[in-house]
Structures are given as C-alpha cells and as structure tokens.
XYZ file of C-alpha atoms in Angstrom:
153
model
C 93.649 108.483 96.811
C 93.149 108.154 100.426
C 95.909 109.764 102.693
C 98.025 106.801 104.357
C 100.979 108.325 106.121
C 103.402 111.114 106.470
C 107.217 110.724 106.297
C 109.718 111.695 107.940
C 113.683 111.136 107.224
C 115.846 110.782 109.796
C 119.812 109.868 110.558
C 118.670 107.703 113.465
C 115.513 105.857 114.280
C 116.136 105.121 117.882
C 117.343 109.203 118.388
C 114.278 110.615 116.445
C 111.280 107.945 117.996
C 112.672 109.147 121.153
C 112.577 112.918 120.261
C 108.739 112.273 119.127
C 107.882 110.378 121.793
C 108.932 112.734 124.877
C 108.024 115.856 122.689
C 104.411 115.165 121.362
C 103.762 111.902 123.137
C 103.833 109.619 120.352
C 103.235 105.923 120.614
C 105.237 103.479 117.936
C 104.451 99.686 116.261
C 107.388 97.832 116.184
C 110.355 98.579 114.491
C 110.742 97.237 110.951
C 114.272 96.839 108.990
C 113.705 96.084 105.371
C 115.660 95.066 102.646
C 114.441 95.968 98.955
C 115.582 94.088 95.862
C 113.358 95.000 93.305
C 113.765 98.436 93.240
C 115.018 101.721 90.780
C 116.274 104.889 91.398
C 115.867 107.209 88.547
C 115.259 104.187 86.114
C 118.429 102.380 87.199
C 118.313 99.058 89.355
C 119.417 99.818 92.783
C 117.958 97.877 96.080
C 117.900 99.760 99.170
C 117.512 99.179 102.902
C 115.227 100.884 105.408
C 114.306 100.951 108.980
C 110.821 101.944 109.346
C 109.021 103.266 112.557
C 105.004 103.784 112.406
C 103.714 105.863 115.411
C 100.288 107.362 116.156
C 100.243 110.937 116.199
C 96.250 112.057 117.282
C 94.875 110.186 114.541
C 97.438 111.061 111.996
C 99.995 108.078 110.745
C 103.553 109.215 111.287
C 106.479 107.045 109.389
C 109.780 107.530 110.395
C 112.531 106.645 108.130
C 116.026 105.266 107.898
C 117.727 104.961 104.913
C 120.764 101.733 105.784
C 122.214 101.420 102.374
C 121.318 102.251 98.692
C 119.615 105.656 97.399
C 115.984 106.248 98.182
C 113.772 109.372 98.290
C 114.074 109.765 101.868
C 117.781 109.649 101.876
C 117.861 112.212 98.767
C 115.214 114.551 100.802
C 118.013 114.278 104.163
C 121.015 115.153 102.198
C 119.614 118.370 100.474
C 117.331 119.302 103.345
C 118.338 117.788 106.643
C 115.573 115.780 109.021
C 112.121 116.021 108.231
C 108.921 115.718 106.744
C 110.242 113.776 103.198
C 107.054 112.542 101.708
C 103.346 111.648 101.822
C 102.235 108.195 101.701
C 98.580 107.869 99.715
C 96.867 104.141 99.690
C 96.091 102.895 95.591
C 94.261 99.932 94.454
C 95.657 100.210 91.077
C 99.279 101.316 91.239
C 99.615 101.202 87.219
C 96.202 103.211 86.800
C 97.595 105.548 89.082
C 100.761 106.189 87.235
C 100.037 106.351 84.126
C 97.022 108.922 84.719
C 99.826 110.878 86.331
C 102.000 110.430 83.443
C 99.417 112.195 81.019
C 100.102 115.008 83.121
C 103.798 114.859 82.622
C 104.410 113.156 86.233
C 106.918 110.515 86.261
C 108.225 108.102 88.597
C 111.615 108.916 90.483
C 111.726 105.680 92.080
C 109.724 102.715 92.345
C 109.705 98.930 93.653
C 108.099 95.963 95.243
C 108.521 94.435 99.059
C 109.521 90.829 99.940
C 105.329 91.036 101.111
C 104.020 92.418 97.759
C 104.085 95.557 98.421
C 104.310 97.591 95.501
C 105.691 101.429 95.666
C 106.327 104.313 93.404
C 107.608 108.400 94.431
C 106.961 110.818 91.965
C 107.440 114.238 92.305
C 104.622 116.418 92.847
C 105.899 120.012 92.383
C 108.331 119.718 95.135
C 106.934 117.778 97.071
C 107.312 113.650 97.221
C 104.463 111.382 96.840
C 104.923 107.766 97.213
C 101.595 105.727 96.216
C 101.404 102.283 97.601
C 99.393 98.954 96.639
C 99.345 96.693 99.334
C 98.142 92.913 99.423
C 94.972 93.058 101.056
C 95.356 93.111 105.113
C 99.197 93.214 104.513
C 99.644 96.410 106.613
C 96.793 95.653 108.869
C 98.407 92.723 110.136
C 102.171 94.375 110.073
C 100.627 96.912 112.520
C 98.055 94.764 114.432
C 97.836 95.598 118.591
C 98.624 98.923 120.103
C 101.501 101.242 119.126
C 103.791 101.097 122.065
C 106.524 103.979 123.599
C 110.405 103.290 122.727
C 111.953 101.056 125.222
C-alpha cells in the first residue's frame, strides 16, 4: 500500500512543532484534537484521545502525535522508547482485505478503531516496527488538510 505518513510521538505538540519547525523548517495544517470511541487496545474496548499535527517535510508527510488520555500505539512507543519516530502510516482501500492477508502471515492487530469521520484504523506490528493502515472516506483527508501548511504561531 501506498506510503501516507510517518509518526512521530511526542509529550507536547506545541514543544515538538516548534522544535521541527525552527530545526528543519517545517510547515504544519492545523492542529487537530480527537476523541476516539470506537476503539481496542489489545482486543479490549478502550477510546483514546489524540492531538494530531500534519507538517510538510520536503515532500514527505510528517504526523506528530499526542496521546491526551487512553492507551494507543504512540503512547506505548513513548513510554518504552522516549520521543520519536512511532509508526508508519500506509493508505488501504480495503482495510479488512488488508488484515486478514496479514493475518495468514501470522500478523495481528494490536489496536484498531474508527473516527467520528469514518475513518477506519488498525496497528499491527511489523517485526518491531508499527504499521497503522488507514481507510479513509473518499476526500476525507483531502479536505481535513486543504490550503497550505502554515508555521506554529
């Protein structure tokens, strides 16, 4: 699947945009806070909220993230290894396809969930590494990140 974005987990939003912005010159899309009800951790219910920062980083998507409350990937990734690049984002068109080809190969989701838009979202674990694999709506994040990415205020 096509390459989306790559995550970072962070303690603080405002401190790392800021970092990224006056070390590599990033530009960001508004700030996004959301809360997710429809979601499991480890096959147990348990919503979560996020604050999400997309930037623009030479051509490559950047997501910074901010776990608020519940347990999510990202905040998992922070507490056993500190700040930093937690997972890759990759763009599906058929989340369930997706899944269970990966669980023929013994890959299973670690958490998974769905967006007040529709979004729907599963991490698995790739060998170490996170994946999350995302079905959007169609021109769902197109329109979340329409105009230019801007510098923090």
């Amino acid at each position: 699947p096509p390459l989306h974005h790559i995550a970072i987990a962070v303690e603080d939003i405002a401190t790392a945009a800021q970092f990224y912005t006056s070390a590599f010159g990033m530009q960001w899309f508004p700030e996004r806070e959301t809360y997710i009800e429809q979601a499991f951790w480890k096959g147990e219910h348990c919503p979560f909220k996020v604050k999400v920062l997309y930037g623009d980083m030479q051509g490559v998507r950047v997501e910074l993230v901010q776990t608020v409350e519940g347990k999510t990937t990202d905040l998992e990734f922070l507490r056993t290894r500190g700040q930093g690049v937690s997972h890759i984002g990759y763009d599906v068109s058929d989340l369930k396809a997706v899944v269970n080809e990966l669980a023929q190969h013994g890959i299973k989701p670690i958490s998974e969930g769905k967006s007040p838009s529709g979004t729907s979202f599963v991490f698995v674990d790739m060998g170490g590494v996170y994946a999350e694999l995302v079905d959007r709506p169609q021109g769902n994040f197109a329109a979340a990140l329409a105009g230019k990415p801007e510098s923090p205020k």
